[in-house]
Every structure is written in C-alpha cells, then in structure tokens.
CSV table of C-alpha atoms and ligand atoms in Angstrom, one decimal:
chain,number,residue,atom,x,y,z
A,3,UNK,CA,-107.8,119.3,47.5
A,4,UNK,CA,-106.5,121.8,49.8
A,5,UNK,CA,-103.5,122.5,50.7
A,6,UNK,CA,-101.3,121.4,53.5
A,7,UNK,CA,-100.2,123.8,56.1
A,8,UNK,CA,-97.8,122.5,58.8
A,9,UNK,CA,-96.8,125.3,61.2
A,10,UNK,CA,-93.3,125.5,64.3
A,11,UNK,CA,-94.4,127.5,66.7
A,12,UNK,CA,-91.2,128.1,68.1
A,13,UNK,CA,-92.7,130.1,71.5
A,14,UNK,CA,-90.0,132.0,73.5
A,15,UNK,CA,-87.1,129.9,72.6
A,16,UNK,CA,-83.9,130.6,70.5
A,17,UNK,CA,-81.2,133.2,70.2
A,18,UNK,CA,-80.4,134.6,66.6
A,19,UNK,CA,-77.5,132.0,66.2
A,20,UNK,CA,-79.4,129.2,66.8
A,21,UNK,CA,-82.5,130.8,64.7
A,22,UNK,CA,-80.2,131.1,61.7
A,23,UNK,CA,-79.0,127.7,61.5
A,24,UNK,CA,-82.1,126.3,61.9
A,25,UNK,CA,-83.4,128.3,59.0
A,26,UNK,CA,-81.1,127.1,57.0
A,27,UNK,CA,-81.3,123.6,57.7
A,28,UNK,CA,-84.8,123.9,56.8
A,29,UNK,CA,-83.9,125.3,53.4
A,30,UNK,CA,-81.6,122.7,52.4
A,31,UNK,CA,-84.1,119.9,54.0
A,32,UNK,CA,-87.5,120.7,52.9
A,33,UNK,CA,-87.4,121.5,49.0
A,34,UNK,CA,-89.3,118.5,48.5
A,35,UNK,CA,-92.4,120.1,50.2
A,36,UNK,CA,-93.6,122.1,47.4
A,37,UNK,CA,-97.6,121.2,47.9
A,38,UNK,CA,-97.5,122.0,51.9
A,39,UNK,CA,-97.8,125.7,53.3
A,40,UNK,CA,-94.6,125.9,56.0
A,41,UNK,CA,-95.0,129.1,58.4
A,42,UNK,CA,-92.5,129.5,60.8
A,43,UNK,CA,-93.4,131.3,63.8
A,44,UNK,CA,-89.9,132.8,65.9
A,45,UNK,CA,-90.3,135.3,68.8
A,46,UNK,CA,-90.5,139.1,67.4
A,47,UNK,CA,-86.9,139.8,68.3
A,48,UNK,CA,-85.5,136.9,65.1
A,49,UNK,CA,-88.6,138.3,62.3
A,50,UNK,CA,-86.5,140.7,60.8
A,51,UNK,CA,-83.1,138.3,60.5
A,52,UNK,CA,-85.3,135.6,59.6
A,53,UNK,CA,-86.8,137.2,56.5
A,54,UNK,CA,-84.1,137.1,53.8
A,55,UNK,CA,-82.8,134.0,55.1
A,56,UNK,CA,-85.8,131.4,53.8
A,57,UNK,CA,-85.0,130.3,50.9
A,58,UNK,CA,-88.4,128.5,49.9
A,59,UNK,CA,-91.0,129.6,47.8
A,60,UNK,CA,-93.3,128.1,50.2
A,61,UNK,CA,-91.8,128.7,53.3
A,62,UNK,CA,-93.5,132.0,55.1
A,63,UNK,CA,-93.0,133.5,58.1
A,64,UNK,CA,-95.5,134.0,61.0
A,65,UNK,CA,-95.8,136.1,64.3
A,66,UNK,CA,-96.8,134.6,67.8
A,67,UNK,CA,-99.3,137.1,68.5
A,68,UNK,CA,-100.1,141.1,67.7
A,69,UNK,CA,-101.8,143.8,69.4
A,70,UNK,CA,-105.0,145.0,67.7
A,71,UNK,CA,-104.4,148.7,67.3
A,72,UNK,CA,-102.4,149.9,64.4
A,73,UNK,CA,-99.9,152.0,67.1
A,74,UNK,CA,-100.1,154.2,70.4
A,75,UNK,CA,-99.6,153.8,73.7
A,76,UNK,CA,-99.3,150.0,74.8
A,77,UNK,CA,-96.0,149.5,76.3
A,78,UNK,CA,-94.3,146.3,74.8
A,79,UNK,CA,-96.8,145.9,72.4
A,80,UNK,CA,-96.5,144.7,68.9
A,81,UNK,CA,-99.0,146.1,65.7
A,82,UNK,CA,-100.0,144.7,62.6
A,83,UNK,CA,-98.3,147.4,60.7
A,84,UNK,CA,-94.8,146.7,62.2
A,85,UNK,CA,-95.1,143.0,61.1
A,86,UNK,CA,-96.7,143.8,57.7
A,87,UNK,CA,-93.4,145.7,57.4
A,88,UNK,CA,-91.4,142.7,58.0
A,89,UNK,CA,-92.6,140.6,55.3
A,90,UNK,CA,-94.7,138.5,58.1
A,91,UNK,CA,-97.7,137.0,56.3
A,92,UNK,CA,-99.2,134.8,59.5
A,93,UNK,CA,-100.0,135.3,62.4
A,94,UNK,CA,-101.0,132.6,65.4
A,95,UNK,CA,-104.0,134.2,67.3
A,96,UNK,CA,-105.7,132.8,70.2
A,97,UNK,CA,-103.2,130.6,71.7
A,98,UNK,CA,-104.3,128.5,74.6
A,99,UNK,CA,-100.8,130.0,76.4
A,100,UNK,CA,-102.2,133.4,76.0
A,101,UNK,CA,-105.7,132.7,77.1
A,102,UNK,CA,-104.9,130.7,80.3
A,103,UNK,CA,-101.6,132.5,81.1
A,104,UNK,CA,-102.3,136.4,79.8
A,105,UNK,CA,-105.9,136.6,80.5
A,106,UNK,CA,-107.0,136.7,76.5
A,107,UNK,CA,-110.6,136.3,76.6
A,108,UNK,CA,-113.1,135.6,73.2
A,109,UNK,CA,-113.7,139.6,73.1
A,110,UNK,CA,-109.9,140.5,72.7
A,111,UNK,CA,-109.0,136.9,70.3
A,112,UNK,CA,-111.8,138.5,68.1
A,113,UNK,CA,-110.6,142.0,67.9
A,114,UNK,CA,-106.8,140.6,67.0
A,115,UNK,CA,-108.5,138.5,64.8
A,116,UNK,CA,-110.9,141.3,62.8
A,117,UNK,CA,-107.5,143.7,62.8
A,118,UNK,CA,-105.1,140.8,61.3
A,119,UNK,CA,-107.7,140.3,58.1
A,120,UNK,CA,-108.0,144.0,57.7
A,121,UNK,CA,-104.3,144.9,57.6
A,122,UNK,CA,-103.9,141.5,55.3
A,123,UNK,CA,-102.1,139.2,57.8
A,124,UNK,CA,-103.3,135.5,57.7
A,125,UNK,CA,-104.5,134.1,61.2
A,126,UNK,CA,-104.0,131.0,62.7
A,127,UNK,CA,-106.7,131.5,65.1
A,128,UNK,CA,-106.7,128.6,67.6
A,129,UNK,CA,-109.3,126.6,69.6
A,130,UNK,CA,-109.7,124.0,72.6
A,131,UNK,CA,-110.9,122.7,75.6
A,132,UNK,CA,-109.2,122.3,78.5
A,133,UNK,CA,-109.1,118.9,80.7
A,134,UNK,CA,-111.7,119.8,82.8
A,135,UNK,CA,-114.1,120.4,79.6
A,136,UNK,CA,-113.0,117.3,78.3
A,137,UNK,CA,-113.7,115.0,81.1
A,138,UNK,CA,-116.9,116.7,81.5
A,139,UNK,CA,-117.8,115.8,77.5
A,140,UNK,CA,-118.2,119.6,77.6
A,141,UNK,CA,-115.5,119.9,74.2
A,142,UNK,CA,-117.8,120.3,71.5
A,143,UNK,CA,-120.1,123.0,73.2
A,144,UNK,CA,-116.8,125.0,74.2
A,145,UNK,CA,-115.3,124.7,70.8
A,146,UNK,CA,-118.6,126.0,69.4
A,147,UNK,CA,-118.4,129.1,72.1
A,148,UNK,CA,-115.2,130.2,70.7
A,149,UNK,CA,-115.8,129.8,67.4
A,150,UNK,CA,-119.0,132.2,67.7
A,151,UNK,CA,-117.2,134.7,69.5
A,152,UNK,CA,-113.8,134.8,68.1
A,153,UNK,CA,-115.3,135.1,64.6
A,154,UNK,CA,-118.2,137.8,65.5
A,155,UNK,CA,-118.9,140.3,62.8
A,156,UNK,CA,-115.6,138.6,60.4
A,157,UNK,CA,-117.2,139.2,56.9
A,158,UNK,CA,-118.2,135.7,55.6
A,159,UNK,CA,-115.4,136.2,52.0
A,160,UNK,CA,-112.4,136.6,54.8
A,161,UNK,CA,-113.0,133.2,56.1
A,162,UNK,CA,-111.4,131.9,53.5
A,163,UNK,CA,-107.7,133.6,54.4
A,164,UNK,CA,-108.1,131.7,58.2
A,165,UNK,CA,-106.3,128.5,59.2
A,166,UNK,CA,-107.8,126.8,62.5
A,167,UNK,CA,-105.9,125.0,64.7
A,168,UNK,CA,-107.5,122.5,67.0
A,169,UNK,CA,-105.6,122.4,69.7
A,170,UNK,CA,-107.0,120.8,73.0
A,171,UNK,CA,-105.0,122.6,75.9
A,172,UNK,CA,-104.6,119.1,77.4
A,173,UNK,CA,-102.6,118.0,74.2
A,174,UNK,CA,-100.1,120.9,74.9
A,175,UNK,CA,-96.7,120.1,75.7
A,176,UNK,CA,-97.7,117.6,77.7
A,177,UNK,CA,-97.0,114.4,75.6
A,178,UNK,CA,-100.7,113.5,75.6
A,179,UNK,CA,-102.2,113.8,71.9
A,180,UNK,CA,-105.5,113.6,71.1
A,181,UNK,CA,-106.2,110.2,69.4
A,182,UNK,CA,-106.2,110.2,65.9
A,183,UNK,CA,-110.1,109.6,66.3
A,184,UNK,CA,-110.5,112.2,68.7
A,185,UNK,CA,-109.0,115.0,67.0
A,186,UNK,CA,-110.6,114.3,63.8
A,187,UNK,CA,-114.5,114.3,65.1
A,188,UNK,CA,-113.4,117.5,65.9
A,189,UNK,CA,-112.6,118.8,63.0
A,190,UNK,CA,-115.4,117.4,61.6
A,191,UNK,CA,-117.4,119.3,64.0
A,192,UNK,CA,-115.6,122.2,63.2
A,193,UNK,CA,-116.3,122.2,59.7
A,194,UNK,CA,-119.8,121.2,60.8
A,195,UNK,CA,-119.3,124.9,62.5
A,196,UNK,CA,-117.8,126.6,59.4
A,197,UNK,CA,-121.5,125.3,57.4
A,198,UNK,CA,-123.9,126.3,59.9
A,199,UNK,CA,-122.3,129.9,60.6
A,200,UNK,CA,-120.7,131.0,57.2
A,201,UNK,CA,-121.2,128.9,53.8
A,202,UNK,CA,-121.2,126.1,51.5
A,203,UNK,CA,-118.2,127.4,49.2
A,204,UNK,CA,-115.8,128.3,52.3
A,205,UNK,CA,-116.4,125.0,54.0
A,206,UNK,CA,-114.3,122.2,51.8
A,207,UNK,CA,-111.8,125.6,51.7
A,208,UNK,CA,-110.9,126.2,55.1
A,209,UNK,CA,-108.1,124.8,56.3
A,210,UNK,CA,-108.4,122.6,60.0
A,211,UNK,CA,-105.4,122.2,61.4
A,212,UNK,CA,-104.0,119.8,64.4
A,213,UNK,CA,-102.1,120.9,67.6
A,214,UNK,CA,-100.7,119.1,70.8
A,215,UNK,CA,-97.7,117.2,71.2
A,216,UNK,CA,-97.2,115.8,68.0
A,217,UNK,CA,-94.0,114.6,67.0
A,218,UNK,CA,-92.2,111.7,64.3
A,219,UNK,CA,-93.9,109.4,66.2
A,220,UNK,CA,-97.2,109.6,65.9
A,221,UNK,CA,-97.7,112.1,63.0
A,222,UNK,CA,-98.2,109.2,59.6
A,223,UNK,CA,-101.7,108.1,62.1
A,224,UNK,CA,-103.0,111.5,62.1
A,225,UNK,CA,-102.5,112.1,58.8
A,226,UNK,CA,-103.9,109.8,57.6
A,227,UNK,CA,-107.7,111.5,58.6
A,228,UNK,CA,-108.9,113.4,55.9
A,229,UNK,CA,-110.6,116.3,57.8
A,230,UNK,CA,-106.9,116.9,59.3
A,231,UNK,CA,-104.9,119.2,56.8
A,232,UNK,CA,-102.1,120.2,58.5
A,233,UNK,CA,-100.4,120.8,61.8
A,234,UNK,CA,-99.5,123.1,64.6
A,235,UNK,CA,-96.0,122.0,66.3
A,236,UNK,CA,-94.5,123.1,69.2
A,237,UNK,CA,-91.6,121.2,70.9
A,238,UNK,CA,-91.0,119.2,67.5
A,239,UNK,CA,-90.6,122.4,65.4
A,240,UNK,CA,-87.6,123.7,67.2
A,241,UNK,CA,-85.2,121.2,65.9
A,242,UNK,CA,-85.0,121.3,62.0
A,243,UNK,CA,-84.1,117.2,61.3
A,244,UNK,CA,-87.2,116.4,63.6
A,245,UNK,CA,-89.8,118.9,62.0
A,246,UNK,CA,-88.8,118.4,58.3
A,247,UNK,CA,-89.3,114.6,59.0
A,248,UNK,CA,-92.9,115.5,60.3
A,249,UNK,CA,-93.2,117.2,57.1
A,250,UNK,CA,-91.3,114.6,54.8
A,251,UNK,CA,-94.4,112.0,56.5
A,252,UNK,CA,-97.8,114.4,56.4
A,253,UNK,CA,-96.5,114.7,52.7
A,254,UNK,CA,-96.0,111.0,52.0
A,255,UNK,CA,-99.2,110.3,53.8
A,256,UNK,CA,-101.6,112.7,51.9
A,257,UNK,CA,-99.2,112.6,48.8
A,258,UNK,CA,-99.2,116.1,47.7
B,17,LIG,P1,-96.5,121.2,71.4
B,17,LIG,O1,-97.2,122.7,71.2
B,17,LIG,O2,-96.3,120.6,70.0
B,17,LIG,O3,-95.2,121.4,72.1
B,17,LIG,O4,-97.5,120.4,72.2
B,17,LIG,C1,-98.2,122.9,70.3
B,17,LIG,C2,-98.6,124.3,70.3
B,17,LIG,O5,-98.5,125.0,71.3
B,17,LIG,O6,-99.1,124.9,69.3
C-alpha cells in the first residue's frame, strides 16, 4: 500500500506569528497521522523559523517553488542548495499559478524538475487542464503533453522520489472540485502514463495526488477512490483545525 501524502500549500499568505501558531497547532493535532506524509509548504521568508518548530516525525517541510541553477545572477531567485540548507525536503514544481501567471512553460517545469532530483529535493510536480481544455474534452491529451515534457530525460529509478498532483486549473480556488469520478479517471490515466513511459515496478509506487478546492466537506468522497493517494490543499491548509480534520478523514477513509 502506499503511503498517504496530504500537502498545505500555504501560497503567499501568513506572517511569522501566525506561521508559528499554526505549526504548533498542527503538532498538538495530528500525532494520530503516523501512516500519512504531511509537507507543509510556507512562503521562503517562514522556512527557516518553521524548521525546528515541527514536532512530527512525519511532518516535513516543502518550498513553493526553486530556481534551477545551483546560484548566480537571478535577482530574487531561490536555489536548491539554499533550501537543502534549510532542512526543506519538498518542493511543489509546476504549479498552475506559476504557469498561467509567471509564464512557466514545460521546458523550464522540466529543468526545475531534473535540478530538484539531482540536489535530492522531492518534487511535487503538478499537472492540469484548464477550462477551456476541459470543455473541449481536450484533458487527457494535455495531461499527457505535460507529462512528456516535464519528465524529459528524468532517469527512469528517480521516478520513484516524485509525487503528482492532479490539479485541473479550473478546480483552483474556485470552489469547483473535480467530481470524485472525474478526478480519479485521471489518475488512472495518469498511472496509465507512468506504465507506458517508465515501468512496471514504479507504477503501483508513484504517488497521485488530488488538488482543487478541497475542503471537510467533500474530502471522505474522494478518498474513498483508490487511485487517489493523497492531496494538495490550498485555502483549507491555512487554518490548522480545518486541515488536520481533512487529514483526521483521508486517514479514517483509507485506514492507514
Ligand atoms: P485550493 O488550492 O485548495 O485553494 O483550490 C489548491 C492548490 O493550489 O494546490
């Protein structure tokens, strides 16, 4: 069975005061949650403060994003060496906010991608169509273009160290999650993806995560699909007593 993994991305929100409570709300709420993977993702300015203050064994911290090159000039850039040396062991690449609203194409989400594995950071490398895709059934063949690129040239045995999330861009913030149905045919065809271009070992391994809008109230239905092993939370993550309850459910539903 693998193992969960339930990620807050916590986007550009929260000042260290508010950070620091939250963490340690989480602490004193989630020490049932021993079978799950919990990465928190804070901006860059909270990593260093955040690190000695988790208290889980399974509780890890994760970074938003990263810059491929190990240093040099790229002003208000951030390198995979600087969050190696902050104990960060994720990082989220690929987000549909940085593709649609910093220009991140396939070339550059694979060359963060390739530079996280080398210097030892675990991606969360994310995937989705947007609305327009969607309505024009065009999500499968879009998912299966990103997937291609992003992962060009990644040696097959790294696959292994790489959650994906799918998250349709339509899901995003917007209240509107995919249907419990929906999102798992796509991870089906995902995993579908992960036989056809890598191999048989990695593909019951690879984790195939969920992200868009969900929240208490609808995360015991999507659960409850068996291709879904974990999620990616946004608006839900940034309050502790509402994303330890998402957490308290995904691990009642698939009983870790
Ligand atoms: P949301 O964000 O939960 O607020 O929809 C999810 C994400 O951006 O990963």
């Amino acid at each position: 069975m693998r193992r969960g993994f339930i990620g807050g991305n916590w986007k550009m929100n929260k000042v260290l005061q508010e950070a620091k409570e939250t963490v340690e709300n989480l602490n004193k709420s989630l020490i049932f949650s021993r079978g799950i993977d919990i990465v928190i993702f804070p901006p860059y300015t909270l990593l260093f403060f955040l690190k000695d203050l988790i208290d889980l064994p399974n509780m890890y911290l994760g970074a938003q994003n990263m810059h491929w090159e190990e240093n040099g000039a790229f002003t208000g850039e951030i390198s995979p060496l600087m969050l190696k040396d902050l104990g960060v062991e994720y990082v989220i690449i690929g987000h549909s906010e940085r593709r649609t609203l910093f220009g991140e194409t396939d070339e550059i989400i694979n060359k963060k991608l390739i530079s996280a594995l080398k210097h030892g950071l675990k991606p969360v490398l994310c995937l989705g169509e947007s609305v327009e895709e969607r309505k024009k059934d065009m999500e499968k063949e879009v998912i299966e273009r990103q997937f291609k690129q992003d992962l060009r040239r990644v040696p097959i045995n790294f696959l292994e160290n790489i959650v994906i999330a799918y998250e349709p861009v339509w899901a995003i913030g917007t209240g509107l999650n995919a249907t419990p149905n929906e999102a798992e045919e796509m991870h089906k065809f995902i995993r579908t993806l992960v036989e056809k271009y890598a191999n048989d070992n990695i593909v019951e391994k690879i984790r195939i995560i969920y992200g868009g809008s969900v929240r208490v109230e609808n995360v015991e239905e999507l659960s409850l699909k068996e291709d879904i092993d974990g999620f990616l939370i946004g608006g839900a993550s940034l309050r502790a007593d509402s994303f330890s309850k998402i957490i308290e459910i995904f691990n009642e539903v698939k009983g870790f």
